[in-house]
Amino acid sequence: MSIFGKKQTYSFSEVLKGIQHAVNSAQEMLQVQQLEHVLRFWDQNSGTLVSRKVKVAGKELDVPLMALVPHDHLAMDDIEISFRTKIGAVSQLKTENALTAGGQVEHTDLQMELESIRATDNDVVDIKIRFKRKDMSEGIARLTDEINKQRYRLRLREADMKQGVVFSLHE
């Protein structure tokens, strides 16, 4: 409550911006961790994949370490936030439309009370906000596909089995 007993109100659009900012910040933190995980597999000086030489069936291979470890990551799935509020003042506002030169967009500004709401209040509304997870970006999908195309694959071949070699290497 404020000094003279008037209840503090909050703009609905500002509340939504705050919630969206919090969700975006958490998502950004997860993305940074995922990027740090992937970057461990590149040599910082040369920009090439870090690899390890291994011998398989008498053949020496240069295997990218990125191909040998899982790349699971945490992601936020659907997020639902619910809260109760009282709608206070409602006003119409005009703002500049960034898509059209000189145009304006009208929107409604709702002022909300979020404090001292009782279960018995009649003028309370329940608000649910749902954020949905998006699929992997096309750039990451293409990078992953390219790495998978270039890495070595072990294949079982009958001819090698006859010679006592269980696996052979084919690009």
Coordinates of N, CA and C in Angstrom, one line a residue:
M1 N 0.8 -1.2 0.0 CA 0.0 0.0 0.0 C 0.9 1.2 0.0
S2 N 0.4 2.3 -0.6 CA 1.1 3.5 -0.7 C 0.9 4.4 0.6
I3 N 1.4 5.6 0.6 CA 1.4 6.4 1.8 C -0.1 6.8 2.2
F4 N -1.0 7.1 1.3 CA -2.3 7.6 1.7 C -3.4 6.5 1.5
G5 N -3.0 5.2 1.5 CA -3.9 4.1 1.5 C -4.4 3.7 0.1
K6 N -3.9 4.4 -0.9 CA -4.2 4.0 -2.3 C -3.4 2.7 -2.7
K7 N -4.0 1.8 -3.2 CA -3.3 0.5 -3.6 C -2.5 0.7 -4.8
Q8 N -1.3 0.1 -4.8 CA -0.4 0.2 -5.9 C -1.0 -0.6 -7.1
T9 N -1.0 0.0 -8.3 CA -1.4 -0.7 -9.5 C -0.3 -0.9 -10.4
Y10 N -0.4 -1.9 -11.3 CA 0.6 -2.3 -12.2 C 0.0 -2.4 -13.6
S11 N 0.7 -2.0 -14.6 CA 0.2 -2.1 -16.0 C 0.3 -3.5 -16.4
F12 N -0.8 -4.0 -17.0 CA -0.8 -5.4 -17.4 C 0.3 -5.7 -18.4
S13 N 0.5 -4.7 -19.4 CA 1.6 -4.9 -20.4 C 3.0 -4.9 -19.7
E14 N 3.2 -4.2 -18.7 CA 4.5 -4.2 -18.0 C 4.7 -5.5 -17.2
V15 N 3.6 -6.0 -16.6 CA 3.6 -7.3 -15.9 C 4.0 -8.4 -16.9
L16 N 3.4 -8.4 -18.1 CA 3.7 -9.4 -19.2 C 5.1 -9.2 -19.6
K17 N 5.6 -8.0 -19.8 CA 7.0 -7.8 -20.2 C 7.9 -8.3 -19.2
G18 N 7.6 -8.1 -17.9 CA 8.5 -8.6 -16.8 C 8.5 -10.2 -16.8
I19 N 7.3 -10.8 -17.0 CA 7.3 -12.3 -17.0 C 8.0 -12.8 -18.2
Q20 N 7.8 -12.1 -19.4 CA 8.5 -12.6 -20.6 C 10.0 -12.4 -20.5
H21 N 10.4 -11.3 -19.9 CA 11.9 -11.1 -19.6 C 12.5 -12.1 -18.8
A22 N 11.8 -12.5 -17.7 CA 12.2 -13.6 -16.8 C 12.4 -14.9 -17.6
V23 N 11.4 -15.2 -18.4 CA 11.4 -16.5 -19.1 C 12.6 -16.4 -20.2
N24 N 12.7 -15.3 -20.9 CA 13.8 -15.1 -21.9 C 15.2 -15.2 -21.2
S25 N 15.3 -14.6 -20.0 CA 16.6 -14.7 -19.3 C 17.0 -16.1 -18.9
A26 N 16.0 -16.9 -18.5 CA 16.2 -18.3 -18.1 C 16.6 -19.1 -19.4
Q27 N 15.9 -18.8 -20.5 CA 16.2 -19.5 -21.7 C 17.6 -19.1 -22.2
E28 N 17.9 -17.9 -22.1 CA 19.3 -17.4 -22.5 C 20.4 -18.1 -21.7
M29 N 20.1 -18.3 -20.5 CA 21.1 -19.0 -19.6 C 21.3 -20.4 -20.1
L30 N 20.2 -21.1 -20.4 CA 20.3 -22.5 -20.9 C 21.0 -22.5 -22.3
Q31 N 20.8 -21.5 -23.1 CA 21.4 -21.5 -24.5 C 22.9 -21.3 -24.3
V32 N 23.3 -20.4 -23.4 CA 24.7 -20.1 -23.2 C 25.4 -21.4 -22.7
Q33 N 24.8 -22.2 -21.8 CA 25.4 -23.4 -21.3 C 25.5 -24.4 -22.5
Q34 N 24.5 -24.5 -23.3 CA 24.5 -25.4 -24.5 C 25.6 -25.0 -25.4
L35 N 25.8 -23.7 -25.7 CA 26.8 -23.3 -26.6 C 28.2 -23.6 -26.0
E36 N 28.4 -23.3 -24.7 CA 29.7 -23.6 -24.1 C 30.0 -25.1 -24.2
H37 N 29.0 -26.0 -24.1 CA 29.1 -27.4 -24.2 C 29.6 -27.7 -25.6
V38 N 29.0 -27.2 -26.7 CA 29.4 -27.5 -28.0 C 30.8 -26.9 -28.4
L39 N 31.1 -25.7 -27.9 CA 32.4 -25.1 -28.2 C 33.6 -25.8 -27.6
R40 N 33.4 -26.6 -26.6 CA 34.5 -27.4 -26.1 C 35.1 -28.3 -27.1
F41 N 34.4 -28.6 -28.2 CA 34.8 -29.6 -29.2 C 35.6 -28.9 -30.4
W42 N 35.8 -27.6 -30.3 CA 36.5 -26.9 -31.3 C 37.8 -26.4 -30.7
D43 N 38.9 -26.5 -31.5 CA 40.2 -25.9 -31.1 C 40.0 -24.4 -31.3
Q44 N 40.2 -23.6 -30.2 CA 40.0 -22.2 -30.3 C 40.9 -21.4 -31.2
N45 N 42.1 -22.0 -31.4 CA 43.1 -21.3 -32.3 C 42.9 -21.6 -33.8
S46 N 42.6 -22.9 -34.1 CA 42.5 -23.2 -35.5 C 41.1 -23.3 -36.0
G47 N 40.1 -23.4 -35.1 CA 38.7 -23.5 -35.5 C 38.3 -24.8 -36.0
T48 N 39.2 -25.8 -35.8 CA 38.9 -27.2 -36.3 C 38.3 -28.0 -35.1
L49 N 37.6 -29.1 -35.5 CA 37.1 -30.0 -34.5 C 38.2 -30.7 -33.7
V50 N 38.1 -30.8 -32.4 CA 39.0 -31.6 -31.6 C 38.8 -33.1 -31.9
S51 N 39.8 -33.8 -32.2 CA 39.7 -35.2 -32.5 C 40.7 -36.0 -31.8
R52 N 40.5 -37.3 -31.8 CA 41.4 -38.2 -31.2 C 41.7 -39.3 -32.1
K53 N 43.0 -39.7 -32.2 CA 43.4 -40.8 -33.1 C 43.2 -42.1 -32.4
V54 N 42.5 -43.0 -33.1 CA 42.2 -44.4 -32.5 C 42.5 -45.4 -33.6
K55 N 42.8 -46.6 -33.2 CA 43.0 -47.7 -34.1 C 41.9 -48.7 -34.1
V56 N 41.3 -49.0 -35.2 CA 40.3 -49.9 -35.3 C 40.7 -50.9 -36.5
A57 N 40.7 -52.2 -36.1 CA 41.1 -53.2 -37.1 C 42.4 -52.9 -37.9
G58 N 43.3 -52.3 -37.1 CA 44.6 -52.0 -37.7 C 44.7 -50.7 -38.5
K59 N 43.6 -50.0 -38.6 CA 43.5 -48.7 -39.3 C 43.5 -47.6 -38.3
E60 N 44.3 -46.6 -38.5 CA 44.3 -45.4 -37.7 C 43.2 -44.4 -38.1
L61 N 42.4 -44.0 -37.2 CA 41.3 -43.1 -37.5 C 41.4 -41.8 -36.7
D62 N 41.0 -40.7 -37.3 CA 40.9 -39.4 -36.6 C 39.5 -39.1 -36.3
V63 N 39.0 -39.4 -35.1 CA 37.6 -39.4 -34.7 C 37.3 -38.1 -34.0
P64 N 36.4 -37.2 -34.5 CA 36.0 -36.0 -33.8 C 35.3 -36.4 -32.4
L65 N 35.8 -35.8 -31.4 CA 35.3 -36.1 -30.0 C 33.8 -35.7 -29.9
M66 N 33.4 -34.7 -30.7 CA 32.0 -34.3 -30.7 C 31.1 -35.4 -31.1
A67 N 31.5 -36.3 -32.0 CA 30.7 -37.4 -32.4 C 30.6 -38.5 -31.4
L68 N 31.4 -38.5 -30.3 CA 31.4 -39.6 -29.4 C 30.6 -39.3 -28.1
V69 N 30.1 -38.1 -27.9 CA 29.4 -37.8 -26.7 C 28.0 -37.3 -27.0
P70 N 27.0 -37.6 -26.1 CA 25.7 -37.1 -26.3 C 25.6 -35.6 -26.2
H71 N 24.7 -35.0 -26.9 CA 24.5 -33.5 -26.8 C 23.1 -33.2 -26.3
D72 N 22.7 -33.8 -25.3 CA 21.5 -33.5 -24.6 C 21.6 -32.1 -24.0
H73 N 20.5 -31.4 -23.8 CA 20.6 -30.2 -23.2 C 19.2 -29.9 -22.5
L74 N 19.3 -29.1 -21.5 CA 18.0 -28.7 -20.8 C 17.3 -27.6 -21.6
A75 N 16.0 -27.7 -21.7 CA 15.2 -26.7 -22.3 C 14.0 -26.5 -21.5
M76 N 13.4 -25.4 -21.6 CA 12.2 -25.1 -20.9 C 11.1 -25.6 -21.9
D77 N 10.2 -26.4 -21.4 CA 9.1 -26.9 -22.2 C 8.0 -25.8 -22.1
D78 N 6.7 -26.2 -22.2 CA 5.6 -25.3 -22.0 C 5.7 -24.7 -20.6
I79 N 5.5 -23.4 -20.5 CA 5.5 -22.8 -19.2 C 4.2 -22.1 -19.0
E80 N 3.6 -22.3 -17.9 CA 2.3 -21.7 -17.6 C 2.4 -21.0 -16.3
I81 N 2.0 -19.7 -16.3 CA 2.0 -18.9 -15.2 C 0.6 -18.4 -14.9
S82 N 0.2 -18.5 -13.7 CA -1.2 -18.1 -13.3 C -1.1 -17.2 -12.2
F83 N -2.0 -16.2 -12.2 CA -2.1 -15.3 -11.0 C -3.5 -14.6 -11.0
R84 N -3.9 -14.1 -9.8 CA -5.2 -13.5 -9.7 C -4.9 -12.0 -9.5
T85 N -5.8 -11.2 -10.1 CA -5.6 -9.8 -10.1 C -7.0 -9.1 -10.1
K86 N -7.0 -7.8 -9.7 CA -8.2 -7.0 -9.9 C -7.8 -6.0 -11.0
I87 N -8.7 -5.8 -11.9 CA -8.5 -4.9 -13.0 C -9.0 -3.5 -12.5
G88 N -8.0 -2.6 -12.5 CA -8.3 -1.2 -12.1 C -8.7 -0.3 -13.3
A89 N -8.0 0.7 -13.5 CA -8.3 1.7 -14.6 C -7.9 1.0 -15.9
V90 N -8.7 1.4 -16.9 CA -8.5 1.0 -18.3 C -8.4 2.2 -19.2
S91 N -7.3 2.3 -20.0 CA -7.2 3.4 -20.9 C -6.7 3.0 -22.2
Q92 N -7.0 3.8 -23.2 CA -6.5 3.6 -24.6 C -5.3 4.4 -24.8
L93 N -4.3 3.7 -25.4 CA -3.0 4.4 -25.7 C -2.7 4.2 -27.2
K94 N -2.0 5.2 -27.8 CA -1.5 5.1 -29.1 C 0.0 5.1 -29.1
T95 N 0.6 4.2 -29.9 CA 2.1 4.2 -30.0 C 2.4 4.2 -31.5
E96 N 3.6 4.6 -31.8 CA 4.1 4.6 -33.2 C 4.2 3.1 -33.7
N97 N 3.7 2.9 -34.9 CA 3.8 1.6 -35.5 C 5.1 1.5 -36.3
A98 N 6.0 0.7 -35.8 CA 7.4 0.5 -36.4 C 7.3 -0.1 -37.8
L99 N 6.2 -0.7 -38.1 CA 6.1 -1.3 -39.5 C 5.6 -0.4 -40.6
T100 N 5.0 0.7 -40.2 CA 4.5 1.6 -41.2 C 5.0 3.0 -40.8
A101 N 5.5 3.8 -41.8 CA 6.0 5.1 -41.5 C 4.9 6.0 -41.1
G102 N 5.0 6.6 -39.9 CA 4.0 7.6 -39.4 C 2.7 7.0 -38.9
G103 N 2.5 5.7 -39.0 CA 1.3 5.1 -38.5 C 1.3 4.9 -37.0
Q104 N 0.1 4.6 -36.5 CA 0.0 4.4 -35.1 C -0.7 3.1 -34.8
V105 N -0.5 2.5 -33.6 CA -1.2 1.3 -33.2 C -1.9 1.7 -31.9
E106 N -3.1 1.3 -31.8 CA -3.8 1.6 -30.5 C -3.8 0.3 -29.7
H107 N -3.7 0.4 -28.4 CA -3.8 -0.7 -27.5 C -4.4 -0.2 -26.2
T108 N -4.9 -1.2 -25.5 CA -5.5 -0.9 -24.2 C -4.5 -1.1 -23.1
D109 N -4.5 -0.2 -22.2 CA -3.6 -0.4 -21.0 C -4.5 -0.7 -19.8
L110 N -4.3 -1.8 -19.2 CA -5.0 -2.3 -18.1 C -4.1 -2.1 -16.8
Q111 N -4.7 -1.4 -15.8 CA -4.0 -1.3 -14.6 C -4.5 -2.4 -13.7
M112 N -3.6 -3.1 -13.0 CA -4.0 -4.2 -12.2 C -3.5 -4.0 -10.7
E113 N -4.3 -4.5 -9.8 CA -3.9 -4.6 -8.4 C -3.5 -6.1 -8.2
L114 N -2.3 -6.3 -7.6 CA -1.8 -7.6 -7.4 C -1.7 -7.9 -5.9
E115 N -1.9 -7.0 -5.0 CA -1.7 -7.1 -3.6 C -3.0 -7.2 -2.9
S116 N -3.1 -7.8 -1.7 CA -4.2 -7.9 -0.8 C -5.5 -8.4 -1.5
I117 N -5.3 -9.4 -2.3 CA -6.5 -10.0 -3.0 C -7.0 -11.2 -2.1
R118 N -8.3 -11.1 -1.8 CA -8.9 -12.2 -1.0 C -9.7 -13.1 -1.9
A119 N -9.8 -14.4 -1.4 CA -10.6 -15.4 -2.2 C -12.1 -15.0 -2.3
T120 N -12.5 -14.2 -1.4 CA -14.0 -13.8 -1.4 C -14.2 -12.6 -2.3
D121 N -13.2 -11.9 -2.8 CA -13.4 -10.7 -3.7 C -14.2 -11.1 -4.9
N122 N -15.2 -10.3 -5.3 CA -16.0 -10.6 -6.5 C -15.3 -10.0 -7.8
D123 N -14.5 -9.0 -7.7 CA -14.0 -8.3 -8.8 C -12.6 -8.8 -9.2
V124 N -12.3 -10.1 -9.0 CA -11.0 -10.6 -9.3 C -11.1 -11.5 -10.5
V125 N -10.0 -11.4 -11.4 CA -9.9 -12.3 -12.5 C -8.7 -13.2 -12.4
D126 N -8.8 -14.3 -13.0 CA -7.6 -15.3 -13.0 C -7.0 -15.1 -14.4
I127 N -5.7 -14.9 -14.4 CA -5.0 -14.8 -15.7 C -4.0 -15.9 -15.8
K128 N -4.0 -16.6 -17.0 CA -3.0 -17.6 -17.3 C -2.3 -17.2 -18.5
I129 N -0.9 -17.3 -18.4 CA 0.0 -17.0 -19.5 C 0.7 -18.3 -19.8
R130 N 0.7 -18.6 -21.1 CA 1.4 -19.9 -21.5 C 2.5 -19.6 -22.6
F131 N 3.7 -20.0 -22.3 CA 4.8 -19.9 -23.2 C 5.1 -21.3 -23.8
K132 N 5.3 -21.4 -25.1 CA 5.6 -22.7 -25.7 C 7.0 -22.7 -26.2
R133 N 7.6 -23.9 -26.1 CA 8.9 -24.2 -26.5 C 9.0 -24.2 -28.0
K134 N 10.0 -23.7 -28.6 CA 10.2 -23.7 -30.1 C 11.2 -24.9 -30.4
D135 N 11.1 -25.4 -31.6 CA 12.0 -26.4 -32.1 C 13.4 -25.9 -32.3
M136 N 14.4 -26.8 -32.5 CA 15.8 -26.4 -32.7 C 15.9 -25.5 -33.9
S137 N 16.8 -24.5 -33.8 CA 16.9 -23.6 -34.9 C 17.5 -24.3 -36.1
E138 N 17.2 -23.8 -37.3 CA 17.6 -24.4 -38.5 C 19.1 -24.4 -38.6
G139 N 19.8 -23.3 -38.1 CA 21.2 -23.3 -38.2 C 21.9 -24.4 -37.4
I140 N 21.4 -24.6 -36.2 CA 22.0 -25.7 -35.4 C 21.7 -27.1 -36.0
A141 N 20.5 -27.2 -36.6 CA 20.2 -28.5 -37.3 C 21.1 -28.7 -38.5
R142 N 21.4 -27.7 -39.2 CA 22.2 -27.8 -40.4 C 23.7 -28.2 -40.0
L143 N 24.2 -27.5 -38.9 CA 25.5 -27.7 -38.4 C 25.6 -29.2 -38.0
T144 N 24.6 -29.7 -37.2 CA 24.7 -31.0 -36.7 C 24.6 -32.0 -37.9
D145 N 23.8 -31.8 -38.9 CA 23.7 -32.6 -40.0 C 25.1 -32.7 -40.8
E146 N 25.7 -31.5 -41.0 CA 27.0 -31.5 -41.7 C 28.0 -32.3 -40.9
I147 N 28.1 -32.1 -39.6 CA 29.1 -32.9 -38.8 C 28.8 -34.4 -38.9
N148 N 27.5 -34.7 -38.9 CA 27.2 -36.2 -39.0 C 27.6 -36.7 -40.4
K149 N 27.4 -35.9 -41.4 CA 27.8 -36.3 -42.8 C 29.3 -36.5 -42.9
Q150 N 30.1 -35.7 -42.2 CA 31.5 -35.7 -42.4 C 32.2 -36.7 -41.4
R151 N 31.6 -37.1 -40.4 CA 32.3 -38.0 -39.4 C 32.3 -39.4 -40.0
Y152 N 33.2 -40.2 -39.5 CA 33.4 -41.6 -39.9 C 32.3 -42.4 -39.3
R153 N 31.8 -43.4 -40.0 CA 30.8 -44.4 -39.5 C 31.4 -45.8 -39.6
L154 N 31.1 -46.5 -38.6 CA 31.6 -48.0 -38.6 C 30.4 -48.8 -39.1
R155 N 30.8 -49.6 -40.1 CA 29.8 -50.5 -40.7 C 30.2 -51.9 -40.7
L156 N 29.3 -52.8 -40.5 CA 29.6 -54.2 -40.5 C 29.6 -54.7 -41.9
R157 N 30.6 -55.4 -42.3 CA 30.7 -55.9 -43.7 C 31.1 -57.4 -43.6
E158 N 30.4 -58.1 -44.5 CA 30.6 -59.6 -44.5 C 32.0 -59.9 -44.9
A159 N 32.6 -59.2 -45.9 CA 34.0 -59.4 -46.4 C 35.0 -59.3 -45.2
D160 N 34.8 -58.2 -44.4 CA 35.7 -58.0 -43.3 C 35.5 -59.1 -42.2
M161 N 34.3 -59.6 -42.1 CA 34.1 -60.6 -41.1 C 34.8 -61.9 -41.5
K162 N 34.9 -62.2 -42.8 CA 35.6 -63.4 -43.2 C 37.0 -63.3 -43.0
Q163 N 37.6 -62.1 -42.9 CA 39.0 -61.9 -42.7 C 39.3 -61.7 -41.2
G164 N 38.3 -61.8 -40.4 CA 38.4 -61.7 -38.9 C 38.3 -60.2 -38.5
V165 N 38.0 -59.3 -39.3 CA 37.8 -57.9 -39.0 C 36.3 -57.7 -38.8
V166 N 35.9 -57.3 -37.6 CA 34.5 -57.1 -37.3 C 33.9 -55.8 -37.8
F167 N 34.7 -54.7 -37.7 CA 34.2 -53.4 -38.2 C 35.2 -52.9 -39.3
S168 N 34.6 -52.2 -40.2 CA 35.5 -51.5 -41.2 C 35.0 -50.0 -41.3
L169 N 35.8 -49.2 -41.8 CA 35.5 -47.8 -41.8 C 35.1 -47.3 -43.2
H170 N 34.0 -46.6 -43.4 CA 33.6 -46.1 -44.7 C 33.1 -44.7 -44.5
E171 N 33.4 -43.8 -45.4 CA 32.9 -42.4 -45.3 C 31.6 -42.4 -46.1

